[in-house]
Coordinates of C-alpha atoms and ligand atoms in Angstrom, one line a residue:
X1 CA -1.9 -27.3 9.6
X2 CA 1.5 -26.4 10.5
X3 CA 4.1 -28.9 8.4
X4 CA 6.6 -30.7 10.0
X5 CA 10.0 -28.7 10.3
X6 CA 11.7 -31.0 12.9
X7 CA 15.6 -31.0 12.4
X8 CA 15.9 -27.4 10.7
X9 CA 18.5 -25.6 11.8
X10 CA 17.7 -21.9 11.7
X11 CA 19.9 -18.8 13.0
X12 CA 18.2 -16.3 14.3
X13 CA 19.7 -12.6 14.7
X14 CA 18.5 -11.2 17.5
X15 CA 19.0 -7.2 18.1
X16 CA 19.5 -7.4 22.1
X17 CA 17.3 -7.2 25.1
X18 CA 16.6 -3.4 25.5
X19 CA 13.3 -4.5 26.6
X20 CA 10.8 -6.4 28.5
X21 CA 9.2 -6.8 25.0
X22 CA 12.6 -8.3 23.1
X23 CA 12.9 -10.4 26.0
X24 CA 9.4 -12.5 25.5
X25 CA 10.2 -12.9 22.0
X26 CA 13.1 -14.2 22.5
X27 CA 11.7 -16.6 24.9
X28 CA 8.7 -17.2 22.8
X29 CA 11.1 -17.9 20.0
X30 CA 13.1 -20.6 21.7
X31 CA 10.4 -22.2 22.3
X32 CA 8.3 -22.0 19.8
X33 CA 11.7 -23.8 17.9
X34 CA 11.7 -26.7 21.0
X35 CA 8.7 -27.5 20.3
X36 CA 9.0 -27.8 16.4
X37 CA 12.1 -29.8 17.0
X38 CA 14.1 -27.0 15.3
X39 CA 17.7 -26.4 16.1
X40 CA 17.8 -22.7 16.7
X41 CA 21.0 -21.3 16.3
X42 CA 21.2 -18.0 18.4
X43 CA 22.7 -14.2 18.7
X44 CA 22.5 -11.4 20.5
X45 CA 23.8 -8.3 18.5
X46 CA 23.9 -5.8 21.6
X47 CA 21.9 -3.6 19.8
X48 CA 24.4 -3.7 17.2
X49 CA 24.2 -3.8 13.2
X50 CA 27.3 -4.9 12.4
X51 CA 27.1 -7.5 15.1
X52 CA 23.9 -8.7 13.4
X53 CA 25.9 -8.6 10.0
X54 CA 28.7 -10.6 11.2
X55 CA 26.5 -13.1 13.1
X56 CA 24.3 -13.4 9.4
X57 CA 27.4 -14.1 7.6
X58 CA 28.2 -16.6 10.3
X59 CA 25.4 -18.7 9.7
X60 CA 25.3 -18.1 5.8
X61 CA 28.6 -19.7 6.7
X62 CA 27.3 -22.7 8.4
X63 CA 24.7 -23.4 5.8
X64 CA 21.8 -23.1 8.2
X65 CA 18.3 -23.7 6.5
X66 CA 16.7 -20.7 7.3
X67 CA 17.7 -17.3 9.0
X68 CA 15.2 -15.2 11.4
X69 CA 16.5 -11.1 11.6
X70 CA 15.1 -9.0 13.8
X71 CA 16.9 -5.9 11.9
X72 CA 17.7 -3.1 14.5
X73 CA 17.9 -0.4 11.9
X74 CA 16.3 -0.3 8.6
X75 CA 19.2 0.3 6.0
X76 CA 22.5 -1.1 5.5
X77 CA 21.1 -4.7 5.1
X78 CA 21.5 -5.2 1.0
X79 CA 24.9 -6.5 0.7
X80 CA 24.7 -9.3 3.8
X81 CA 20.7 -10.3 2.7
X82 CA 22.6 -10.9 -1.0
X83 CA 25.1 -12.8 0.1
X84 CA 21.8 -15.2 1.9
X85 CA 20.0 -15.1 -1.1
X86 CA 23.1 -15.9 -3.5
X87 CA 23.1 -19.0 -0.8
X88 CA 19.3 -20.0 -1.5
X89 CA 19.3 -19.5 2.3
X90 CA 15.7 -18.3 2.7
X91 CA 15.5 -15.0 5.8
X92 CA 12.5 -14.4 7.7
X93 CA 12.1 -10.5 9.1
X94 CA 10.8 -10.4 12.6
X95 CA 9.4 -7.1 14.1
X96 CA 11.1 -4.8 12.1
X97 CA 10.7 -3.6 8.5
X98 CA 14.1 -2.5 6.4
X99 CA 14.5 -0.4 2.9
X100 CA 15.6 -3.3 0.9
X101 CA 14.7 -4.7 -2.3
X102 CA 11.5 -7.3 -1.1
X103 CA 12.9 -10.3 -3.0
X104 CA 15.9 -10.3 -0.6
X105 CA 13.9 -12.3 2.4
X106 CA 10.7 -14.5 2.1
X107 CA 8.7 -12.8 4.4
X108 CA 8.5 -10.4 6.6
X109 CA 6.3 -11.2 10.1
X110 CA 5.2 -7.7 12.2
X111 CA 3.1 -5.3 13.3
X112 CA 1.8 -2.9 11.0
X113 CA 3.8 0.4 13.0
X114 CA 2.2 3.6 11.8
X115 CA -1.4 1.7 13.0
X116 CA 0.1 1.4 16.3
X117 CA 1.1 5.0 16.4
X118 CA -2.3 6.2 15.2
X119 CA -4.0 4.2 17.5
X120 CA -2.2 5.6 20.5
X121 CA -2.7 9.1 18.9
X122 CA -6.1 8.2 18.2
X123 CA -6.7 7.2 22.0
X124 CA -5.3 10.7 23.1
X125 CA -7.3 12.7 20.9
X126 CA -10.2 11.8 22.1
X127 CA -9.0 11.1 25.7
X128 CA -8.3 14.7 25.9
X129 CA -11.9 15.5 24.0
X130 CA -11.1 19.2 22.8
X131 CA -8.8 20.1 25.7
X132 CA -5.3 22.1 24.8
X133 CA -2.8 18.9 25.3
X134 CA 1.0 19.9 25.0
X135 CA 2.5 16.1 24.5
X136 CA 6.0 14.7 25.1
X137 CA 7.2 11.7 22.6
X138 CA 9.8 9.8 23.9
X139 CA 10.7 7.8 20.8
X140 CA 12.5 4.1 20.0
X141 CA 16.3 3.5 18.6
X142 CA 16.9 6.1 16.0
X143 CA 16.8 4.8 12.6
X144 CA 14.4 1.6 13.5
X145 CA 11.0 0.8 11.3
X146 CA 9.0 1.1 14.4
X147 CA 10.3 4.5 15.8
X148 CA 10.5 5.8 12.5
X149 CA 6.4 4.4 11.7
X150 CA 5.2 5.2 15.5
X151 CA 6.1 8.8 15.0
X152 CA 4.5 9.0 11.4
X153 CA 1.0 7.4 12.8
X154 CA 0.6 9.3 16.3
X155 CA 1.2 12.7 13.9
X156 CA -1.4 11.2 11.4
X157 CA -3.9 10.9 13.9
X158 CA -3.1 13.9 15.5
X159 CA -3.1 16.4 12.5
X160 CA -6.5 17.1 12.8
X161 CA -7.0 17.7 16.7
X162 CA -5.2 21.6 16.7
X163 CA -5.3 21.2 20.4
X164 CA -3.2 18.3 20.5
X165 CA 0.5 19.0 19.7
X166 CA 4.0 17.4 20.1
X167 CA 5.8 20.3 22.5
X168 CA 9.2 18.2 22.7
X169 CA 10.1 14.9 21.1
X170 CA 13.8 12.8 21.3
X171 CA 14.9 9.3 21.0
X172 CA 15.0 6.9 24.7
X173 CA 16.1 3.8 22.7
X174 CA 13.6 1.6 23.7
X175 CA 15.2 1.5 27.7
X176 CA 13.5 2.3 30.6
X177 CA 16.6 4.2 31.5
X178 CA 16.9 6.1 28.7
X179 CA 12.6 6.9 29.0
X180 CA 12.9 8.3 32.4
X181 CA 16.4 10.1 31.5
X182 CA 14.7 12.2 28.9
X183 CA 11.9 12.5 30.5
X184 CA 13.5 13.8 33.6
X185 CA 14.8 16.2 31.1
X186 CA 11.3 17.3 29.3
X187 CA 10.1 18.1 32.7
X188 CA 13.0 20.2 34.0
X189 CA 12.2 22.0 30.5
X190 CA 8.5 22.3 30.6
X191 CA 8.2 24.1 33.9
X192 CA 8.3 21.1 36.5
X193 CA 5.8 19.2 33.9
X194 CA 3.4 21.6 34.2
X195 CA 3.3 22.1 30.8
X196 CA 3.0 18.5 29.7
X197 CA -0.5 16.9 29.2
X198 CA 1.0 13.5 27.9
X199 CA 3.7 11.7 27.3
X200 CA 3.7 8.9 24.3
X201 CA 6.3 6.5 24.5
X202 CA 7.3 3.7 21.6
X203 CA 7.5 1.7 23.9
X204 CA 6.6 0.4 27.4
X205 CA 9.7 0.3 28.9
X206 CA 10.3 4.3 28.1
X207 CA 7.0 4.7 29.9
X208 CA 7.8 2.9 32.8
X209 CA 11.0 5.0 33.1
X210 CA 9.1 8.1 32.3
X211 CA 6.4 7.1 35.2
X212 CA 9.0 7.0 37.4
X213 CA 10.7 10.0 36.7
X214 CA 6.9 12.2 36.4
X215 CA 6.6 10.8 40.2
X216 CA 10.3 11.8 41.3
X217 CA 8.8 15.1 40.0
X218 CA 5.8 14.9 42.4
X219 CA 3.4 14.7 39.8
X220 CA 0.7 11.8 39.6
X221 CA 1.2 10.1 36.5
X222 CA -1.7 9.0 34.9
X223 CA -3.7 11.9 35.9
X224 CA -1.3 14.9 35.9
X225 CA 0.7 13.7 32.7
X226 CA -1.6 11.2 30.8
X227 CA 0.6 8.3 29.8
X228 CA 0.3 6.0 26.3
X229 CA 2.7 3.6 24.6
X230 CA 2.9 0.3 22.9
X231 CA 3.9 -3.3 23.3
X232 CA 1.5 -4.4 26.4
X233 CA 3.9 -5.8 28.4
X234 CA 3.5 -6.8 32.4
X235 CA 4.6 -4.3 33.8
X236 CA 2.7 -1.6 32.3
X237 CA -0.8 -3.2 33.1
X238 CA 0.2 -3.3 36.4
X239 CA 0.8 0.8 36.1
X240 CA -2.8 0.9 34.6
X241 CA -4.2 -1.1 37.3
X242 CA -2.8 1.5 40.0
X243 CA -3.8 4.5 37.5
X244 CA -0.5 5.6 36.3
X245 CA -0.4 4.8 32.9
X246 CA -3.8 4.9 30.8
X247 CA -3.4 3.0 27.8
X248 CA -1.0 0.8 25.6
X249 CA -1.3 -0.8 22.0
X250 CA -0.5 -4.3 22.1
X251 CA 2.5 -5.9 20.2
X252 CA 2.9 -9.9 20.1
X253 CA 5.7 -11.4 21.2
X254 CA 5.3 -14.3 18.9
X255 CA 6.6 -13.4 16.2
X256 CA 8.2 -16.8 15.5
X257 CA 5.2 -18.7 15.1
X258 CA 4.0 -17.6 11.7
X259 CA 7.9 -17.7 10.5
X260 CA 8.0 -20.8 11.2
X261 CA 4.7 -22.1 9.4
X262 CA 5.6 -19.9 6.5
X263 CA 8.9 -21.7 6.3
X264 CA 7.3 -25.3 6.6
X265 CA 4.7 -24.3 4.0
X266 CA 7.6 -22.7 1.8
X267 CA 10.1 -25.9 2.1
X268 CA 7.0 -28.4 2.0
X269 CA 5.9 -27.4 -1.5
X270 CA 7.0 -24.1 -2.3
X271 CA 4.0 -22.4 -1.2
X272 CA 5.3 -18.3 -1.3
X273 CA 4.0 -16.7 1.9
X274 CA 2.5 -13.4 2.0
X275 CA 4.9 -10.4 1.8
X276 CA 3.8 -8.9 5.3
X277 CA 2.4 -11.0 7.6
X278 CA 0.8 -8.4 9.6
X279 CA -0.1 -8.6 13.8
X280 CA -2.7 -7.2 15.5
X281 CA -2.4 -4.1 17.6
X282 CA -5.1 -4.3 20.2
X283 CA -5.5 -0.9 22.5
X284 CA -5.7 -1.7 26.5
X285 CA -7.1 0.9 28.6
X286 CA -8.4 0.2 32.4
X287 CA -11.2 -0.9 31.2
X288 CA -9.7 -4.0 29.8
X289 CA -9.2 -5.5 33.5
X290 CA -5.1 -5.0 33.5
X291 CA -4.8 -7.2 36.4
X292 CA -5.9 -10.0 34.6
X293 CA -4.0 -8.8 31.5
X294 CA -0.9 -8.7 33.6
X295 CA -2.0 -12.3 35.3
X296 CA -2.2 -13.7 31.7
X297 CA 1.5 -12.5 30.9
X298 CA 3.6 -12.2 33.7
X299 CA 4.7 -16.1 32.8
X300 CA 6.0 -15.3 29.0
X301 CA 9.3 -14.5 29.8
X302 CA 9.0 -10.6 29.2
Ligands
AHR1 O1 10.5 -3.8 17.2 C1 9.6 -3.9 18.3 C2 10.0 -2.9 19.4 O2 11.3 -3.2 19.8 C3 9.2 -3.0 20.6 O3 8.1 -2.2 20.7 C4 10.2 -2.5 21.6 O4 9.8 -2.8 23.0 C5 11.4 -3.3 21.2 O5 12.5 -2.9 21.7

């Protein structure tokens, strides 16, 4: 049973809204606070650490009860989550992991990243069932937990398939702009996409953008250029449904959920959460009906 945490104030650090993803949890968050009767203090960092730093000390500042990070990179966060814990101000890490001593926040709620990159490498190996497969990555912000662990796990699930391998790989920072930028780019490069059997992006977005740009090229994606990524938002079941995209690794928005019940159990009697409270990552292919996985979403506020 969830406890009652009805007139906490919490801040939450959020990194931006470089995606259709960040955008349902933020909106998941709100209201997942409304209807706990918290007082959810929030800020966007613009994709920015030191705005994340600065809005932390802000609300170390205010004396909130709690503080929710969603921690765009994963270093440099030491010093500010010190200065929380020298407060007794409890932090909550959503999404993201960081390289930081594990006593400096209470819990940390996420996906567990390298499964989600072996999965989607996973998927591809035996989509491609022995076939030579030259693959394009197109990986998230340089730096982050989850482009740094999405990379490790699609090569971990690939080391063993020889005819699988990474031709070109560079960051698209999460953006469908960015996605179909580079990929515009690893197409010009690869003679027209010719070369390319797949493209794996970190993210949805990048795939979106990269759908587009494999189509500007006159290729069909999804069948020319094999398409996988991660988050399972809207958008990209409704590329599934019309075959250009084949499969995705779902990430839940709500996040906020089991930091919330983790605090309330925490603050009700001191109950210590786990360390990692980790998410499923559920693969969607066509088979999974993606018009009703898109019908079941496309209210969440991605
Ligand atoms: O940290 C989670 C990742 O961040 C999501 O996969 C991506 O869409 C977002 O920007």
């Amino acid at each position: 049973m969830a406890q009652d945490i009805s007139g906490k104030v919490i801040g939450f650090s959020q990194i931006g809204s470089e995606s259709g993803w960040r955008a349902a949890e933020t909106s998941v968050t709100r209201q997942q606070a409304e209807e706990r009767g918290v007082d959810l203090k929030f800020a966007d960092a613009q994709q920015k650490q030191e705005n994340q730093i600065k809005a932390i000390r802000g609300f170390i500042a205010q004396g909130v009860d709690a503080i929710l990070v969603a921690p765009v990179v994963a270093t440099g966060w030491e010093d500010v989550l010190s200065e929380a814990k020298e407060a007794e101000i409890p932090v909550v890490l959503l999404d993201r992991g960081i390289d930081a001593p594990e006593d400096l926040y209470l819990t940390s709620v996420a996906s567990d990243q390298v499964l989600e990159g072996r999965v989607a490498g996973q998927w591809l190996v035996d989509e491609v069932a022995g076939e030579d497969c030259n693959v394009v990555e197109l990986q998230g912000t340089v730096g982050s937990s989850p482009a740094i662990n999405r990379k490790q796990g699609f090569e971990e699930a690939i080391a063993d398939a020889s005819n699988v391998t990474i031709a070109q790989s560079q960051t698209g920072d999460f953006t469908r702009s960015k996605g179909k930028e580079v990929m515009e780019a690893f197409l010009k490069s690869s003679n027209g996409g010719a070369d390319i059997c797949a493209v794996y992006a970190h993210n949805d977005d990048m795939a979106v953008g990269a759908i587009q740009a494999i189509k500007d090229a006159g290729l069909a994606p999804g069948e020319d250029i094999l398409v996988v990524s991660i988050d399972a938002v809207p958008d990209i079941f409704t590329a599934i449904a019309a075959g250009e995209a084949n499969a995705t690794v779902e990430l839940t928005p709500n996040m906020a959920g089991p930091a919330f019940d983790a605090l309330g159990a925490y603050w009700a009697d001191g109950t210590m959460p786990e360390k990692f409270i980790i998410t499923e990552s559920k693969l969607y292919t066509a088979a999974d009906d993606p018009q009703g996985e898109y019908e079941r979403r496309k209210d969440l506020g991605y």
